[in-house]
Coordinates of C-alpha atoms and ligand atoms in Angstrom, one line a residue:
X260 CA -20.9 12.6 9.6
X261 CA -18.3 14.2 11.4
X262 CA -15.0 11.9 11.8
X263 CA -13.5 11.9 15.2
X264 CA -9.9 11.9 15.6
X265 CA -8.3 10.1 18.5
X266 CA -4.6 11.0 18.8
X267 CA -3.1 7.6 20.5
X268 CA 0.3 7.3 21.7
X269 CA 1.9 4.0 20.1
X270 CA 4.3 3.5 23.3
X271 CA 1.7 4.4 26.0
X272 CA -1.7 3.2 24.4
X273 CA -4.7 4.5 26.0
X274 CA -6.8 1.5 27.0
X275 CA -10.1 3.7 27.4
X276 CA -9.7 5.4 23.9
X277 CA -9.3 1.9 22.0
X278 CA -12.5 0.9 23.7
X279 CA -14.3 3.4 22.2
X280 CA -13.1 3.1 18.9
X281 CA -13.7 -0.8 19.2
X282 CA -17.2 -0.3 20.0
X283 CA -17.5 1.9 16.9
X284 CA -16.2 -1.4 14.8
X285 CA -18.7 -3.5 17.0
X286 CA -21.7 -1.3 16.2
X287 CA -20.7 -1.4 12.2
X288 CA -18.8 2.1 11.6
X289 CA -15.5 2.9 10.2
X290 CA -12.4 3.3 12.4
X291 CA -9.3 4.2 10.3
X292 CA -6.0 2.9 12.3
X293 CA -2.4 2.8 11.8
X294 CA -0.7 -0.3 10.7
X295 CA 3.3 -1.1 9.9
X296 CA 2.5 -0.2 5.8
X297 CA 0.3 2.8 5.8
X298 CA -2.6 3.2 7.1
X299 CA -6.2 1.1 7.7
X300 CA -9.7 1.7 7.1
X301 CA -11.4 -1.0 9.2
X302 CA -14.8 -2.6 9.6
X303 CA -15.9 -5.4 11.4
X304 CA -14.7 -8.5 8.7
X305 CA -18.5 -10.4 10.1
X306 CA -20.3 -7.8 9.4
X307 CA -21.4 -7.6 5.4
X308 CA -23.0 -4.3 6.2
X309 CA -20.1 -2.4 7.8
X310 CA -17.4 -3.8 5.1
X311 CA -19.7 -2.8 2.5
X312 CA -19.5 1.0 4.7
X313 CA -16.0 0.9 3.7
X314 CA -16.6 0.4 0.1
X315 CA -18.6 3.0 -0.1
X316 CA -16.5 5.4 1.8
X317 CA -13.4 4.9 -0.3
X318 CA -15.6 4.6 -3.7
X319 CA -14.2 1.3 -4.3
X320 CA -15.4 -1.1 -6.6
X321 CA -16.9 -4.0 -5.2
X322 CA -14.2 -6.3 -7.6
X323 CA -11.4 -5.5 -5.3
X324 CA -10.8 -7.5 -2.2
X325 CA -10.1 -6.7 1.2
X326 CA -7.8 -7.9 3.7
X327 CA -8.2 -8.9 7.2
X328 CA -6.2 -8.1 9.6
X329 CA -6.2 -10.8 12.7
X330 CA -4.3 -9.5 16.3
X331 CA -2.8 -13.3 16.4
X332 CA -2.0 -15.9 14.3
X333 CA -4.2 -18.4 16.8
X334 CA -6.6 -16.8 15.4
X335 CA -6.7 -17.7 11.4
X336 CA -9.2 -20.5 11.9
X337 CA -12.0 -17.6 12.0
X338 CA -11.1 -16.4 9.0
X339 CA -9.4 -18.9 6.9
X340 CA -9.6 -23.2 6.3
X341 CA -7.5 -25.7 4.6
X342 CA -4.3 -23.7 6.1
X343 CA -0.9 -25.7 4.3
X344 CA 1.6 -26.5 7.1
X345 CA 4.0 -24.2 5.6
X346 CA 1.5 -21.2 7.4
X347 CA 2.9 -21.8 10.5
X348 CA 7.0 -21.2 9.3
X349 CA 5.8 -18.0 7.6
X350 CA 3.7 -16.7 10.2
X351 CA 7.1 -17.9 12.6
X352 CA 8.8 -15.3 10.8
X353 CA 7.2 -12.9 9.4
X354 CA 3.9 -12.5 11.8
X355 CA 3.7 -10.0 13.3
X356 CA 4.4 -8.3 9.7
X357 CA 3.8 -6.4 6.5
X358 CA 2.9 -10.1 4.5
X359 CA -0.9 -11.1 3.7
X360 CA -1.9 -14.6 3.4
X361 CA -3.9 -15.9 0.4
X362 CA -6.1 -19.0 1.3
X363 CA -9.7 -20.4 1.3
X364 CA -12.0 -18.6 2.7
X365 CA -14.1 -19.6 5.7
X366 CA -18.0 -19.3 5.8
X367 CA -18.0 -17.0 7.9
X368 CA -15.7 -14.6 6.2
X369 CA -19.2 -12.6 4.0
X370 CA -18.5 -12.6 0.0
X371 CA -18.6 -8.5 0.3
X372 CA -14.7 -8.8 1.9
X373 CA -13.4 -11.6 -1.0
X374 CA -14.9 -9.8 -3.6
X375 CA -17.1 -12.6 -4.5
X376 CA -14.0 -14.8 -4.4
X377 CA -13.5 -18.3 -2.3
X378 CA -10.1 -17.1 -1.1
X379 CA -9.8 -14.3 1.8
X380 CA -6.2 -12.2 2.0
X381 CA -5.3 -11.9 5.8
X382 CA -2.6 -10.9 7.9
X383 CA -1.1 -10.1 11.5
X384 CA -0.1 -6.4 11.2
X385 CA 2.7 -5.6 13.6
X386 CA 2.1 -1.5 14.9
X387 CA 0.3 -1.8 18.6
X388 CA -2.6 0.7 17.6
X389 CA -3.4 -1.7 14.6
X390 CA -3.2 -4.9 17.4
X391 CA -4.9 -3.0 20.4
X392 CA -7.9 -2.5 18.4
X393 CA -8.3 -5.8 16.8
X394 CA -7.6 -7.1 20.3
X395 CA -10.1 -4.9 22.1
X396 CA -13.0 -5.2 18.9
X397 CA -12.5 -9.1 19.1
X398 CA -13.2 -10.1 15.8
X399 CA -11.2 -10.2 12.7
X400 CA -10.8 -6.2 10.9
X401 CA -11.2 -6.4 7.2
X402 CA -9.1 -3.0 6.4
X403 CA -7.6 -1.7 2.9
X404 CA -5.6 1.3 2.8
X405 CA -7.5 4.5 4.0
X406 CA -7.1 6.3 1.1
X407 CA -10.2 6.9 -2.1
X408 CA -9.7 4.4 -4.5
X409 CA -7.1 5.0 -7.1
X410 CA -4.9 7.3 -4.8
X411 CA -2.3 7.7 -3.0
X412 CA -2.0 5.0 0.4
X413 CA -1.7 7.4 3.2
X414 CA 1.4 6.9 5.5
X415 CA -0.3 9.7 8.0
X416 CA -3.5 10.9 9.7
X417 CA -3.7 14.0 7.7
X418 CA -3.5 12.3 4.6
X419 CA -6.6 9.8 5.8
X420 CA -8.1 12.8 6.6
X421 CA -7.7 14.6 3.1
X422 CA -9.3 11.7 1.3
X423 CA -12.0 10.5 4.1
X424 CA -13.0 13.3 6.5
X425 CA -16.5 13.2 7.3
X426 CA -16.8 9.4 5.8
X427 CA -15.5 7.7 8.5
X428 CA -16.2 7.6 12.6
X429 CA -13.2 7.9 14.1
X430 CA -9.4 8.0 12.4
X431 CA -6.7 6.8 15.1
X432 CA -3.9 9.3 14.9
X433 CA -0.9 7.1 15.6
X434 CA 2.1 8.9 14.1
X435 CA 3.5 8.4 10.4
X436 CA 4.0 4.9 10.0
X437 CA 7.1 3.2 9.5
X438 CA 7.2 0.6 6.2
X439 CA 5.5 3.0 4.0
X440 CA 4.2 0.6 1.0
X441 CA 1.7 -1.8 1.4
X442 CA 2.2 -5.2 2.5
X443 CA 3.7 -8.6 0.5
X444 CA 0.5 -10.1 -0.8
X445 CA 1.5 -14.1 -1.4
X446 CA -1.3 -16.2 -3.3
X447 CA -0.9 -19.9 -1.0
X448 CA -3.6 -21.5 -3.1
X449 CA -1.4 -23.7 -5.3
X450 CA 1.8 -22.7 -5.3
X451 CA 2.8 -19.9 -3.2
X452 CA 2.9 -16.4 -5.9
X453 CA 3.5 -12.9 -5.2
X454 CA 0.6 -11.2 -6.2
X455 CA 1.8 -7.4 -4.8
X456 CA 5.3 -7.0 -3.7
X457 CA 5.4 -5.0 -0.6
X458 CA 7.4 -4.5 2.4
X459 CA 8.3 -8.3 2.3
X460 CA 11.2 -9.0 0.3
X461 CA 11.0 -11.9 -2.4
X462 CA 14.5 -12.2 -1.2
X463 CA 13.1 -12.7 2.4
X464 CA 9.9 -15.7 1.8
X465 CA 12.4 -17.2 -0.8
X466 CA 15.1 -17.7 2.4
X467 CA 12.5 -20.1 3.1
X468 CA 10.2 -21.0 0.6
X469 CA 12.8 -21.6 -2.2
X470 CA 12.4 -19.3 -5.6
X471 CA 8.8 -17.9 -5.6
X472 CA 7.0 -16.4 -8.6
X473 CA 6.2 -13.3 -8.6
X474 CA 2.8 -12.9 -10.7
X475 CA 2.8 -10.4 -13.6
X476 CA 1.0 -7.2 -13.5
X477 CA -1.5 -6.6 -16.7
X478 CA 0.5 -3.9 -19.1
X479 CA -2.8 -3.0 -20.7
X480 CA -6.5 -3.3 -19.2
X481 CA -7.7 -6.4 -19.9
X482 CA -11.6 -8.1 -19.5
X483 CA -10.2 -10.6 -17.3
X484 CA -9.9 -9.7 -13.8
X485 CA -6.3 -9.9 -12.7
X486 CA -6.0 -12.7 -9.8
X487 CA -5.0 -9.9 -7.6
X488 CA -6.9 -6.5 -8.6
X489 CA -5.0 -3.7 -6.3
X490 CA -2.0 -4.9 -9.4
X491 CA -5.0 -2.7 -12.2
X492 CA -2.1 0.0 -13.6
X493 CA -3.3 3.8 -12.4
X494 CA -3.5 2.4 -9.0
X495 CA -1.6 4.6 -5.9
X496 CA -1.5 7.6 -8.8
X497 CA -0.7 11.1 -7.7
X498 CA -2.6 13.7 -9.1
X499 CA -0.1 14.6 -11.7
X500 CA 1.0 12.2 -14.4
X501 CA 4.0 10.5 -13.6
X502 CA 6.4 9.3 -15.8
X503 CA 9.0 6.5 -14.5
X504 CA 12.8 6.3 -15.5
X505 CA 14.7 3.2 -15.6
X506 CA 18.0 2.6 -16.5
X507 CA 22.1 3.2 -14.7
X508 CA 22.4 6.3 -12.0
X509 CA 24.1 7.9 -15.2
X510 CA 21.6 6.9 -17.9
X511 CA 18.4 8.2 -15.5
X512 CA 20.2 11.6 -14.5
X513 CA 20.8 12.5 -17.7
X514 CA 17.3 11.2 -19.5
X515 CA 15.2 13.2 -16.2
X516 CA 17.6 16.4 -17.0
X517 CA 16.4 16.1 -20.6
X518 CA 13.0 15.6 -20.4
X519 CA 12.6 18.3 -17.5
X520 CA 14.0 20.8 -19.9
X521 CA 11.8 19.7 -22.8
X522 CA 8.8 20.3 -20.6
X523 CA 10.1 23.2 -19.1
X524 CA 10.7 24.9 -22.5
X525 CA 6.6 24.2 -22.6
X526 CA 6.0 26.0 -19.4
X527 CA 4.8 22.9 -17.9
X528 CA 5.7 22.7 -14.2
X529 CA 8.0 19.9 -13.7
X530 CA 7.7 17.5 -10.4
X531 CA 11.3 15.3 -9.9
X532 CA 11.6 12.2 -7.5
X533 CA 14.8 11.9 -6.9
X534 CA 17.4 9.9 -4.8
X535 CA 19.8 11.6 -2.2
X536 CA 22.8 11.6 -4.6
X537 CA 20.7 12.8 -7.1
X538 CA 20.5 16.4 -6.0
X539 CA 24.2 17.7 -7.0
X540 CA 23.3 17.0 -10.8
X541 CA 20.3 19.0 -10.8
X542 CA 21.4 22.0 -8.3
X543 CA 20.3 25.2 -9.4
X544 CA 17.7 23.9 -11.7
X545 CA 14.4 26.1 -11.0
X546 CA 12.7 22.3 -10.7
X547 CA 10.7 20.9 -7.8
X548 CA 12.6 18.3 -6.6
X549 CA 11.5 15.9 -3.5
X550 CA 14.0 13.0 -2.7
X551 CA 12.5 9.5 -1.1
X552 CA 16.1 9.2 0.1
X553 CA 19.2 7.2 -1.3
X554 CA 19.1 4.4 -3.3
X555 CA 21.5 2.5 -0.7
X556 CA 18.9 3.0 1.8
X557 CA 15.6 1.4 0.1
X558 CA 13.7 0.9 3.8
X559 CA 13.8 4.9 3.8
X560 CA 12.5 5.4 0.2
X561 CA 9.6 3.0 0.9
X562 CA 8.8 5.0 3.9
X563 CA 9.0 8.4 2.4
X564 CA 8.0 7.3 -1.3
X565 CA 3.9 8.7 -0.7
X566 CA 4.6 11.2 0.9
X567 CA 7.1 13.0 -1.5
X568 CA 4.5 12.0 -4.1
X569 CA 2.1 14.0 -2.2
X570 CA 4.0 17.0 -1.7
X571 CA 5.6 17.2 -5.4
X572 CA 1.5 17.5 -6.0
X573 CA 0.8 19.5 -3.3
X574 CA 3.3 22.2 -4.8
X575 CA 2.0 22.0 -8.0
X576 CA 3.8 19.7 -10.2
X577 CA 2.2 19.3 -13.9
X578 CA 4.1 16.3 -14.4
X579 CA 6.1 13.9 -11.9
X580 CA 9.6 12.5 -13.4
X581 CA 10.6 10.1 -11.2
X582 CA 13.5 8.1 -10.8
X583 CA 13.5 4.1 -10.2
X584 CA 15.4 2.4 -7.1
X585 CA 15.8 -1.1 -8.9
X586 CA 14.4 -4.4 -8.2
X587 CA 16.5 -5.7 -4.9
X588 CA 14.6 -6.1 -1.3
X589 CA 12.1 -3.1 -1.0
X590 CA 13.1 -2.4 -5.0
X591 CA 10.3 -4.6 -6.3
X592 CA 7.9 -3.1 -4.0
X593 CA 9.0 0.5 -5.1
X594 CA 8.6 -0.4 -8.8
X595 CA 5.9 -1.8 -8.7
X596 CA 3.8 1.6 -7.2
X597 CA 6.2 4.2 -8.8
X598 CA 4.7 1.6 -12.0
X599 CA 1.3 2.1 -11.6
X600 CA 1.5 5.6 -10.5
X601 CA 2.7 6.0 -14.0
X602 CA -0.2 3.9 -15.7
X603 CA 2.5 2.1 -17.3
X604 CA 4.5 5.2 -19.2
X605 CA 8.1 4.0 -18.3
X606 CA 11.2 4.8 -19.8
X607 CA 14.3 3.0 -20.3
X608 CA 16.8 5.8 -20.5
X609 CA 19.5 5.2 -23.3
X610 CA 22.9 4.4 -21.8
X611 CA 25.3 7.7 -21.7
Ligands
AMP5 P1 -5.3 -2.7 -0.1 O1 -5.5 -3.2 1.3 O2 -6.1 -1.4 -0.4 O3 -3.9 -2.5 -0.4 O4 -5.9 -3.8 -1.1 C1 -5.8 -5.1 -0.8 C2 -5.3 -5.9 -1.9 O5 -5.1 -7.2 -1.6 C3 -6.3 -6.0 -3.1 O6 -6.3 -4.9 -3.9 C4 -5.9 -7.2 -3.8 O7 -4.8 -7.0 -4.7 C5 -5.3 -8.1 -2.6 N1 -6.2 -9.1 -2.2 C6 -7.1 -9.0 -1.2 N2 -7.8 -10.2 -1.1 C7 -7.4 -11.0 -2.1 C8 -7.7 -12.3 -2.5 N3 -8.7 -13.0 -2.0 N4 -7.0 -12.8 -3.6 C9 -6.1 -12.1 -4.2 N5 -5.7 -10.8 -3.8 C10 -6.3 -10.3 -2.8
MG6 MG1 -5.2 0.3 -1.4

């Protein structure tokens, strides 16, 4: 199949072009779209033949849920039933927006998007490409990240393209997009938990939920399915093993020096992630080093956290040593990938 690419001005949308690739979603093929987080590979959500398109294009297992993306809240009765009243304060204020939904599912939601499940994850994304083709398809999108299971989300076209070129219809070129990590998945069957941080803050739903749980990720595979499977470790992983350091600005400096010599001394290419005010301790260091950018700006790092993964592969890195950016606003969310990406091999560097 060859995939068509479609570059689409976010400011200036081309009405005619978003036709076309609607009527791709409406005769059951694949249109890969930018959202807020990174970006979509879409299906039509009614149609159990198209989503399971996408699970075969991405080699995903057939556990994992997908989300559906809606163009308007007024629209949630299609997808979703038994909706709590405190829906309509969240979707108030964070709808348009990186937060998916947890709730029953509605009948005519097909098992193949829920993963089996009773419960379907939706939400309202906020970039216009992402709205004018749920708009112009008419019918809920059921979309994960456009990326082959296991890697890296992609936060631009080429990066859809390196994973799903020539498994998908048409890709939407809309520009690198502008949150970076995945969206806020919050469980609201029982009481509300966050079952991915993402570009929601806990901070942010607590303003009006009150404290909120935030579920915990499995350390070691386990036979039980976690309730939210994108949190399996060795999930968003680059191609290099990364290991993550935790600990003050001081401590982590001086552990990632360390351990970058160590693996130098064994000729193995080392890959740092690095913060901004990182880069005068390791300056002349014959190290690839790619910065997400400073720690006081954690909107930034989310947005450029992929794609620095991606290039510290890209040039070759045998192993990623990668800094942590804590666990305030976009924090948790940054954690929580930079702790998958290293299957769970973190270390707390000693104080110095
Ligand atoms: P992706 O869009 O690729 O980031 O993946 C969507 C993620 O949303 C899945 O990996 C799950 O973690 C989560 N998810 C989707 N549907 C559900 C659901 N019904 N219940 C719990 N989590 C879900
Ligand atoms: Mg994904």
């Amino acid at each position: 199949m060859l995939t068509a690419v479609f570059t689409v001005d976010p400011t200036a949308i081309d009405g005619a072009l978003l036709q076309r690739a609607a009527a791709v979603l409406l005769s059951g093929g694949l249109v890969a779209f930018p959202t807020e987080t990174v970006y979509g590979l879409g299906a039509n959500a009614l149609d159990a033949r198209a989503v399971r398109g996408i699970f075969a294009a991405k080699e995903r297992p057939a556990y994992d849920p997908l989300i559906v993306h809606l163009a308007d809240v007024g629209d949630l009765g299609r997808v979703a039933r038994d909706i709590p009243p405190l829906v309509s304060d969240l979707a108030a204020h964070f709808w348009p927006g990186p937060l998916t939904l947890v709730l029953p599912r509605c009948a005519a939601i097909p098992l193949e998007v829920t993963a089996g499940g009773e419960t379907v994850a939706v939400r309202v994304p906020a970039h216009p490409v992402a709205q004018a083709l749920i708009r112009a398809a008419g019918v809920p999108v059921a979309a994960p990240s456009a990326n082959r299971f296991g890697r890296l989300s992609p936060t631009c076209a080429a990066d859809v393209l390196a994973d799903l070129d020539g498994r998908i219809e048409v890709l939407l070129d809309g520009g690198p997009t502008v949150v970076g990590v995945e969206s806020t998945v919050l469980s609201l069957v029982g009481e509300p938990v966050i079952l991915r941080p993402g570009g929601v803050s806990r901070e942010a739903l607590e303003a009006i939920l009150g404290p909120v749980v935030v579920s915990e990720r499995p350390v070691l595979p386990t036979e039980d399915l976690p309730a939210s499977p994108g949190l399996l470790l060795q999930h968003y992983a680059p191609r290099a093993p990364l290991i993550l350091y935790q600990g003050t600005p001081a401590a982590m400096r001086a552990a990632l020096a360390s351990a970058a010599s160590l693996h130098q001394q064994s000729q193995v290419r080392v890959g740092l992630l690095l913060a901004d005010e990182d880069l005068p301790f390791f300056a002349g260091l014959d190290l690839l080093v790619e910065t997400a950018g400073s720690a006081a700006d954690l909107e930034t790092v989310a947005r450029r956290l992929f794609s620095a993964l991606r290039a510290l592969d890209a040039a070759g890195a045998e192993v990623i040593l990668a800094r942590d950016f804590g666990v305030t606003g976009l924090g948790l969310a940054i954690r929580d990938r930079l702790t998958r990406a290293a299957g769970g091999h973190v270390v707390e560097a000693p104080p110095v």
